[in-house]
Structures are given as structure tokens and as C-alpha cells.
Coordinates of N, CA and C and ligand atoms in Angstrom, one line a residue:
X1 N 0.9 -1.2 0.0 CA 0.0 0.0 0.0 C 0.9 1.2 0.0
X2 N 0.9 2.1 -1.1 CA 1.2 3.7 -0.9 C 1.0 4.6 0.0
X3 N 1.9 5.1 0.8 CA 2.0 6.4 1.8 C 2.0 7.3 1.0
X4 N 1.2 8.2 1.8 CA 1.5 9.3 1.1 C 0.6 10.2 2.3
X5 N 1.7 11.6 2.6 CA 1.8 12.6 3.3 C 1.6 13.6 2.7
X6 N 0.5 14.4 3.3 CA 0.0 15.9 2.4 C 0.0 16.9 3.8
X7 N 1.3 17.3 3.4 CA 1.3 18.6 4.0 C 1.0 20.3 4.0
X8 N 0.2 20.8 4.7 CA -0.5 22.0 4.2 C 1.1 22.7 5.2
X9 N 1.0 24.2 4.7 CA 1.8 25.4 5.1 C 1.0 25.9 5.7
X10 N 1.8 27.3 6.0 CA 1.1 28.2 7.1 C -0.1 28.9 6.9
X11 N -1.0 29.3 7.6 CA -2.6 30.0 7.2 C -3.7 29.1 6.3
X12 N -3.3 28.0 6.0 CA -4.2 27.0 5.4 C -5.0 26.7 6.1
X13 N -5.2 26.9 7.2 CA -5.8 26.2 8.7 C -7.4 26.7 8.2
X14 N -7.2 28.2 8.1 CA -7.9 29.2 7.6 C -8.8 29.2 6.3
X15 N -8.3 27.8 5.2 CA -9.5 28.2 4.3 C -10.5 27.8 4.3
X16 N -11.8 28.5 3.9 CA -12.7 29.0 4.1 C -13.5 30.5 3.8
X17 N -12.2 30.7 5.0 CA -12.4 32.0 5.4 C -11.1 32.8 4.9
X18 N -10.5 32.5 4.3 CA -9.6 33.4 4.1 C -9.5 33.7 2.4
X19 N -9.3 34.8 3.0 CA -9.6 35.4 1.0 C -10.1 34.5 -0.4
X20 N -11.2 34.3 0.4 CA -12.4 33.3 -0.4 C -12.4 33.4 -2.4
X21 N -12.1 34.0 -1.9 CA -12.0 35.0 -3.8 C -10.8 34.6 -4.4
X22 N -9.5 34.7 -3.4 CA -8.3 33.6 -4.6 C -8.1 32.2 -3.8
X23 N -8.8 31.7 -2.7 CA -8.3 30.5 -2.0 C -9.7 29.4 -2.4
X24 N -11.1 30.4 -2.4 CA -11.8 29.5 -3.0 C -12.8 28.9 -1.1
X25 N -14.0 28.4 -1.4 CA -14.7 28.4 -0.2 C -14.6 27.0 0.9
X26 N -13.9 26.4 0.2 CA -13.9 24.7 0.8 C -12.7 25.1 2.2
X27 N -13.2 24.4 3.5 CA -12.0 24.2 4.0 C -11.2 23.4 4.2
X28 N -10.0 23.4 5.2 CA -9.1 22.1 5.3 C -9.8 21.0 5.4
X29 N -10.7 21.0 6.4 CA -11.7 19.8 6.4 C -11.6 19.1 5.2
X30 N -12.8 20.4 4.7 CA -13.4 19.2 3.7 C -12.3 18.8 2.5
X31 N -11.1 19.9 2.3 CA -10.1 19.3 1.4 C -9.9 17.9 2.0
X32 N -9.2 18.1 2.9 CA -8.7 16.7 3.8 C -9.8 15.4 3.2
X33 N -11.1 15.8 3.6 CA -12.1 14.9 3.5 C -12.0 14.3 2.2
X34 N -12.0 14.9 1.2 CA -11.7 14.8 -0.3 C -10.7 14.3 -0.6
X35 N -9.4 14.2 -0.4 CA -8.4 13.4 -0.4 C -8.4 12.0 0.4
X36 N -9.3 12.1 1.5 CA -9.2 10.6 2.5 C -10.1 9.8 1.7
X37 N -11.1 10.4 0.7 CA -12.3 9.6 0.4 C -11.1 9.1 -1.0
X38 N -10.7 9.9 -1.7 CA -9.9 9.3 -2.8 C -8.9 7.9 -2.6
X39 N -8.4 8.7 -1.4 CA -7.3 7.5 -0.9 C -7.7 6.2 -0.4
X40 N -8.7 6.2 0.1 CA -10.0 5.1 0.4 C -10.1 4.4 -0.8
X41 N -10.7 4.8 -1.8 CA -11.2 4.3 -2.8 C -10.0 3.3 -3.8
X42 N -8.4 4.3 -3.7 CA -7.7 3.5 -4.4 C -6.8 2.9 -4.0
X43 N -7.1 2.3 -2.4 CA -6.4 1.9 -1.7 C -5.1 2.4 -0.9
X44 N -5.1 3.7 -0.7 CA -3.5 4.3 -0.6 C -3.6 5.1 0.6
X45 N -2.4 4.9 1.5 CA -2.8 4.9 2.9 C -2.0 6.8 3.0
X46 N -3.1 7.4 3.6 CA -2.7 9.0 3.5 C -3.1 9.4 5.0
X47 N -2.1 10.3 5.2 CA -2.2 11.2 6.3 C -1.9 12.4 6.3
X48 N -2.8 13.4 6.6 CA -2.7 15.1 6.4 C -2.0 15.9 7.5
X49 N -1.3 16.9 7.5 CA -0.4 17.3 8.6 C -1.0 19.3 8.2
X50 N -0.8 19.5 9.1 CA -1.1 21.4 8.7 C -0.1 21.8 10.0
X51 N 0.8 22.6 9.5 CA 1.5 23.6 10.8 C 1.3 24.9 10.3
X52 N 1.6 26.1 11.5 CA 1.8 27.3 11.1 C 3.3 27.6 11.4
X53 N 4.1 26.7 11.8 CA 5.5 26.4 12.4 C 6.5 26.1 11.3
X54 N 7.4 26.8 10.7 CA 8.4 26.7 9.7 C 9.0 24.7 10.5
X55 N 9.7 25.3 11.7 CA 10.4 24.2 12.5 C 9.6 22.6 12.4
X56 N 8.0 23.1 12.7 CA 7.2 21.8 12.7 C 7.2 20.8 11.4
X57 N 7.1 21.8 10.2 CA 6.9 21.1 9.2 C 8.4 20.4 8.5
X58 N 10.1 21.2 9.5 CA 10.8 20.4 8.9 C 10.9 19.1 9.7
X59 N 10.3 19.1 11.2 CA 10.7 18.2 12.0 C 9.4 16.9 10.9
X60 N 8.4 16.8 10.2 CA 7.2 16.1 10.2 C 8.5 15.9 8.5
X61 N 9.0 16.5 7.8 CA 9.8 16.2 6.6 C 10.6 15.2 7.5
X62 N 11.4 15.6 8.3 CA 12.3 14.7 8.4 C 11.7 13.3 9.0
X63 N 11.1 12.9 10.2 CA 10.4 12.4 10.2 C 9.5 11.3 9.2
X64 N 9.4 11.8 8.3 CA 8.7 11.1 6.9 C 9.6 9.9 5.7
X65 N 11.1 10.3 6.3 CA 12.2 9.3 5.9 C 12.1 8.0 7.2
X66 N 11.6 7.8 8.1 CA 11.4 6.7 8.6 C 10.2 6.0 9.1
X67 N 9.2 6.8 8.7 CA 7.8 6.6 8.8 C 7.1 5.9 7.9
X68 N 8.1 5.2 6.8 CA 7.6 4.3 5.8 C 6.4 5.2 4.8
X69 N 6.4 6.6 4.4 CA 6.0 7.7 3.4 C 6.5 7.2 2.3
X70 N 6.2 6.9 1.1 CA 6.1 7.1 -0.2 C 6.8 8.3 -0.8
X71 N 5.0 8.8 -0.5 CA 5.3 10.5 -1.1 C 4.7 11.6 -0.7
X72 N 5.5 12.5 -0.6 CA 5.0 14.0 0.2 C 4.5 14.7 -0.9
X73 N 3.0 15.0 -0.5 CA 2.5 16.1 -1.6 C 2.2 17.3 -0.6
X74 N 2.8 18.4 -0.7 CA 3.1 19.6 -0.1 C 2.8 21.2 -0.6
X75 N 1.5 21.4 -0.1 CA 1.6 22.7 -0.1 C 2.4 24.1 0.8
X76 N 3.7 24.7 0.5 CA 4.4 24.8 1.3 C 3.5 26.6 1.6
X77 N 2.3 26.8 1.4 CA 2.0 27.9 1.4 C 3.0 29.4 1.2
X78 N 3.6 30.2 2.5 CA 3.9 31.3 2.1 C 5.6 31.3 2.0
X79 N 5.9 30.0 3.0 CA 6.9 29.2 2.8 C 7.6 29.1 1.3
X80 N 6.8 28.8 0.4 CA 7.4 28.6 -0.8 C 8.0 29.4 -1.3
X81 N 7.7 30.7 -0.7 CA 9.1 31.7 -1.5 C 10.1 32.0 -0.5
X82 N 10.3 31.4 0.8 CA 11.1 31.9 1.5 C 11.7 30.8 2.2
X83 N 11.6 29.7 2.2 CA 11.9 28.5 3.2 C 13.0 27.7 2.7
X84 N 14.2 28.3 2.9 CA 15.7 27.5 2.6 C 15.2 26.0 3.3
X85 N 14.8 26.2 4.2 CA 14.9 25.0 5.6 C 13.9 23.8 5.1
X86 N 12.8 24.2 4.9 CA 11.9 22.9 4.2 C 12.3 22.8 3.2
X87 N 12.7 23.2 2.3 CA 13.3 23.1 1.2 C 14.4 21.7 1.6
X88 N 15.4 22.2 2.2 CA 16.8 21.3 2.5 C 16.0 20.2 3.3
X89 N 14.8 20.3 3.9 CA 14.5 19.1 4.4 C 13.7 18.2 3.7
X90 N 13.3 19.0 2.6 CA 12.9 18.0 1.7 C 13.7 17.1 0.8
X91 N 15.2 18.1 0.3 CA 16.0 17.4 -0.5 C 16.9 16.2 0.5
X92 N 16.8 16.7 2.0 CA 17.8 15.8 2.6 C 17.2 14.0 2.8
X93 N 15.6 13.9 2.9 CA 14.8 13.1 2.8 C 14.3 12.4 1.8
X94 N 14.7 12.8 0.4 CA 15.1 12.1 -0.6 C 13.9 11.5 -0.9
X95 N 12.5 11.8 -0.6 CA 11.4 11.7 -0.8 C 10.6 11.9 -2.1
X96 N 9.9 11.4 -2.9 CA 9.4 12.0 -4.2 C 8.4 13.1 -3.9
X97 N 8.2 14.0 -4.2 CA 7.2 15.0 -3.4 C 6.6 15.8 -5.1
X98 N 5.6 16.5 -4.5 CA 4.9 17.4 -5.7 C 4.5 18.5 -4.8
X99 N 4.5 19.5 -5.4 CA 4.4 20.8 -4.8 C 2.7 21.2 -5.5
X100 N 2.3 22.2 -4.5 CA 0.5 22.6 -4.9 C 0.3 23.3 -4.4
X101 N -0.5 24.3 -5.0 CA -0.7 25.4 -4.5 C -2.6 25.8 -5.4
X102 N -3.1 26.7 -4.6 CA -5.1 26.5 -4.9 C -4.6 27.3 -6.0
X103 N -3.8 28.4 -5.8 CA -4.2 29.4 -6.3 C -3.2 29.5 -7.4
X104 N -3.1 30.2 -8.3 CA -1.9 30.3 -9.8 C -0.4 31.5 -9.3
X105 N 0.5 31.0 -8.6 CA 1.5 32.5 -8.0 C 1.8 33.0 -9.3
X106 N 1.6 32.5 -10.0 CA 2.5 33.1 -11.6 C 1.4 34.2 -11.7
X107 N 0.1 34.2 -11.7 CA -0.7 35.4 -11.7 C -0.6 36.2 -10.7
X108 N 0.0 36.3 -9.6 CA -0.4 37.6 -8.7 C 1.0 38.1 -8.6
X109 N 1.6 38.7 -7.1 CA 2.4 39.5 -7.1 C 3.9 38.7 -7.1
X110 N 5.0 39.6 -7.9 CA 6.2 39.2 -8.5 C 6.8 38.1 -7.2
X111 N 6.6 38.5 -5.9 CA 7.1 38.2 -4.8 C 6.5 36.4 -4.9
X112 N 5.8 36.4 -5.4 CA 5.7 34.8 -5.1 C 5.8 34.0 -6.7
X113 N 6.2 34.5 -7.4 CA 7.1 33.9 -8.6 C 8.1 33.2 -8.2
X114 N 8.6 33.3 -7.3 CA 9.8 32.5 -6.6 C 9.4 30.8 -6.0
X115 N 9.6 30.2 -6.4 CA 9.9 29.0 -5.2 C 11.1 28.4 -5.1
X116 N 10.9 28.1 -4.0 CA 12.9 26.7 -3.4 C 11.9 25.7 -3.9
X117 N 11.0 25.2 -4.4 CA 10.6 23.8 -4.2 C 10.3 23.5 -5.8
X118 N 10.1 24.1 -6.9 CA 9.7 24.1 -7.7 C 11.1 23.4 -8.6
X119 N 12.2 23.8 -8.2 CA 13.3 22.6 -9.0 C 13.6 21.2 -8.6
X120 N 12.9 21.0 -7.4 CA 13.6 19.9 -7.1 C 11.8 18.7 -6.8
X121 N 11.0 19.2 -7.1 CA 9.5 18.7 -7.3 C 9.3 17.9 -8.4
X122 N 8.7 16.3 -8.1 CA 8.4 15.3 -9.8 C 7.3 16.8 -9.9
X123 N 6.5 17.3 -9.4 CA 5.9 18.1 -10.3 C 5.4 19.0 -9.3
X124 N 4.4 19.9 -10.0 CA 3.5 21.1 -9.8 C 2.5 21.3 -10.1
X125 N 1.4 21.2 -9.3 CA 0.3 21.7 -9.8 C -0.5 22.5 -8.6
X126 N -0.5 23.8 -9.9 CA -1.3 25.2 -9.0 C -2.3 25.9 -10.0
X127 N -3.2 26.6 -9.2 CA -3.9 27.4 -10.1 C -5.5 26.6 -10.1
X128 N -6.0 26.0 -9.5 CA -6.9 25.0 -9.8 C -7.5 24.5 -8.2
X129 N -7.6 25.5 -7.4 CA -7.9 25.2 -6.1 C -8.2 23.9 -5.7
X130 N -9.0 23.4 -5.3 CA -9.2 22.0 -4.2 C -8.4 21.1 -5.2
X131 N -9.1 21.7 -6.8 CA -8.9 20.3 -7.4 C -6.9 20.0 -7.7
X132 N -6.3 20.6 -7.4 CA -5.0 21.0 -7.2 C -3.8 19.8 -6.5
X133 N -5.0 19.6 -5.3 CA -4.6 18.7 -4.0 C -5.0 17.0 -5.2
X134 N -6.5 17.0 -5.2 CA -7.1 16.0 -6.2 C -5.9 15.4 -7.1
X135 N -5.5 16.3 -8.1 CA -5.0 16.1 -9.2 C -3.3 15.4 -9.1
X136 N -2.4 16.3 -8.0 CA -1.7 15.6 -7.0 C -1.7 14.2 -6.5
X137 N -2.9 14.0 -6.0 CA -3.0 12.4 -5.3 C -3.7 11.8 -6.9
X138 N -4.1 12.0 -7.6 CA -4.4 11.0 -8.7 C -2.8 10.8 -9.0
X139 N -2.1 11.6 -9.5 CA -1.0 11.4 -10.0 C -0.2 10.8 -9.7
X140 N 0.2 10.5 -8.4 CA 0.2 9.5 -7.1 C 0.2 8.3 -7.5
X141 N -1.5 8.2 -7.4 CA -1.6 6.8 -7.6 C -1.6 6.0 -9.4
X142 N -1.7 6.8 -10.3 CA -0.8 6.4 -11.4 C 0.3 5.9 -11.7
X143 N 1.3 6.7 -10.9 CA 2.7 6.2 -11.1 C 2.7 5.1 -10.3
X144 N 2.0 5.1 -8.7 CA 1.9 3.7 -8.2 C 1.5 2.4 -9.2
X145 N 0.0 2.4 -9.9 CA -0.2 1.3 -10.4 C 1.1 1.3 -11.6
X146 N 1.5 2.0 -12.1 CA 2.3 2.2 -13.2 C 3.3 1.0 -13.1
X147 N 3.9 1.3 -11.5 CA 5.6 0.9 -11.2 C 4.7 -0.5 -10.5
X148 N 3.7 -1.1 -10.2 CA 3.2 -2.4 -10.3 C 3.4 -2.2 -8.6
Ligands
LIG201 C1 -0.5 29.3 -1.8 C2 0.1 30.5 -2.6 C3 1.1 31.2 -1.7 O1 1.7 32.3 -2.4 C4 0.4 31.8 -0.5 O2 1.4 32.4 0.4 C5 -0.4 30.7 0.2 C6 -1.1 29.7 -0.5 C7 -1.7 28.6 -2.6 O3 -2.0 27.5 -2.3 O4 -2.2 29.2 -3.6 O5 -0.5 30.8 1.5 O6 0.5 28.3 -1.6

């Protein structure tokens, strides 16, 4: 059975309610809930983590090298233009990971054009709110049935 660790960044706690207009109305919940029902269905054993703690999320990275994890699909929220540290904790963990984000950063301000995670990610997918996380864990379980 596939692991697989979805980790939300900082202020995610919050959607819902938070700038509903580029984050979109669904919360962690029910994201969460949406991914546990997928992972259910194609047999693939998932667990959701959310900090607002730079430290927390590298201790739950490192962590994830002996926890028998697969793969980390990771929204690093505001993190991703600024986080040397999860960054190095992701490459030191040697984890296959995919980066996600609800919203498109290539459309809004120059400051989040930047990511540490975006070179060293099998992939990316942003711009497509909930379905973002979705499209992430399909992709998941493709390459799982793929590699048998
Ligand atoms: C985000 C985009 C980031 O720029 C922002 O800081 C977030 C959320 C997204 O999912 O669209 O908190 O990662």
C-alpha cells in the first residue's frame, strides 16, 4: 500500500475563510475529507499534517524518511518563496514530493514567482484550487499502479 503525506503550510488552517475570492470556499476539512475519500477508494494509505511552524513542518519532513512515506505532496504555502529550511528538508529526505498550491502564483504578485521547491519537485500543480490537491494524489496513484 502507498504512503502518502499531504502537508498544508502556514494559514491554510484558515480556508474558508480566508480570501475566499483567490483561496476558493472549501476548508481544510473538507479538502482533507476529499483526499481521505480518494485515498480510500484506491487503496492508498494517506495522512494530512497542517502547521503554522516553519520548524514543525521540517521536523514532520524529516520524520517522513522513517515513517515508511512514499510521497509527500506539499503545499508549502507562504513558505514557498522563502523557506531554505523545508526546502533542505525535503531534498535531505530524498522523498518523491509534488508541490501545490489552490491558487496560480505566476498570476499575482512578483514576490511569489519565486519558489525553493519548484526545482527539485516530480511536479507542480497550482492554479486549480481543491482540485490541485485531487489532481496531485491521482497522479500519485498512477505512477503507483504504473511501477506495479
Ligand atoms: C498558496 C500560494 C502562496 O503564495 C500563499 O502564500 C499561500 C497559498 C496557494 O495555495 O495558492 O499561502 O500556496
Amino acid at each position: 500500500m502507498v504512503a502518502v503525506l499531504v502537508i498544508h503550510g502556514p494559514n491554510l488552517n484558515l480556508l474558508g475563510q480566508r480570501e475566499p475570492g483567490i483561496y476558493g470556499s472549501a476548508s481544510l476539512s473538507d479538502i482533507n475529507a476529499r483526499l481521505a475519500r480518494m485515498a480510500a477508494r484506491n487503496g492508498v494509505d494517506l495522512e494530512c499534517f497542517q502547521s503554522n511552524a516553519e520548524h514543525e513542518l521540517v521536523e514532520r519532513i524529516q520524520a517522513a524518511a522513517e515513517d515508511g512515506t512514499d510521497w509527500i505532496l506539499i503545499n508549502p504555502a507562504a513558505f514557498t518563496h522563502t523557506s531554505v529550511a523545508v526546502r533542505d528538508a525535503l531534498a535531505a529526505v530524498e522523498l518523491p514530493f509534488v508541490e501545490i498550491h489552490l491558487s496560480n502564483p505566476h498570476r499575482r504578485e512578483p514576490f511569489r514567482h519565486r519558489s525553493y521547491f519548484s526545482d527539485l519537485a516530480e511536479g507542480v500543480v497550482a492554479g486549480l484550487g481543491e482540485d490541485s490537491y485531487l489532481l496531485a494524489l491521482q497522479a500519485v496513484i498512477n505512477r503507483t499502479n504504473a511501477s506495479g
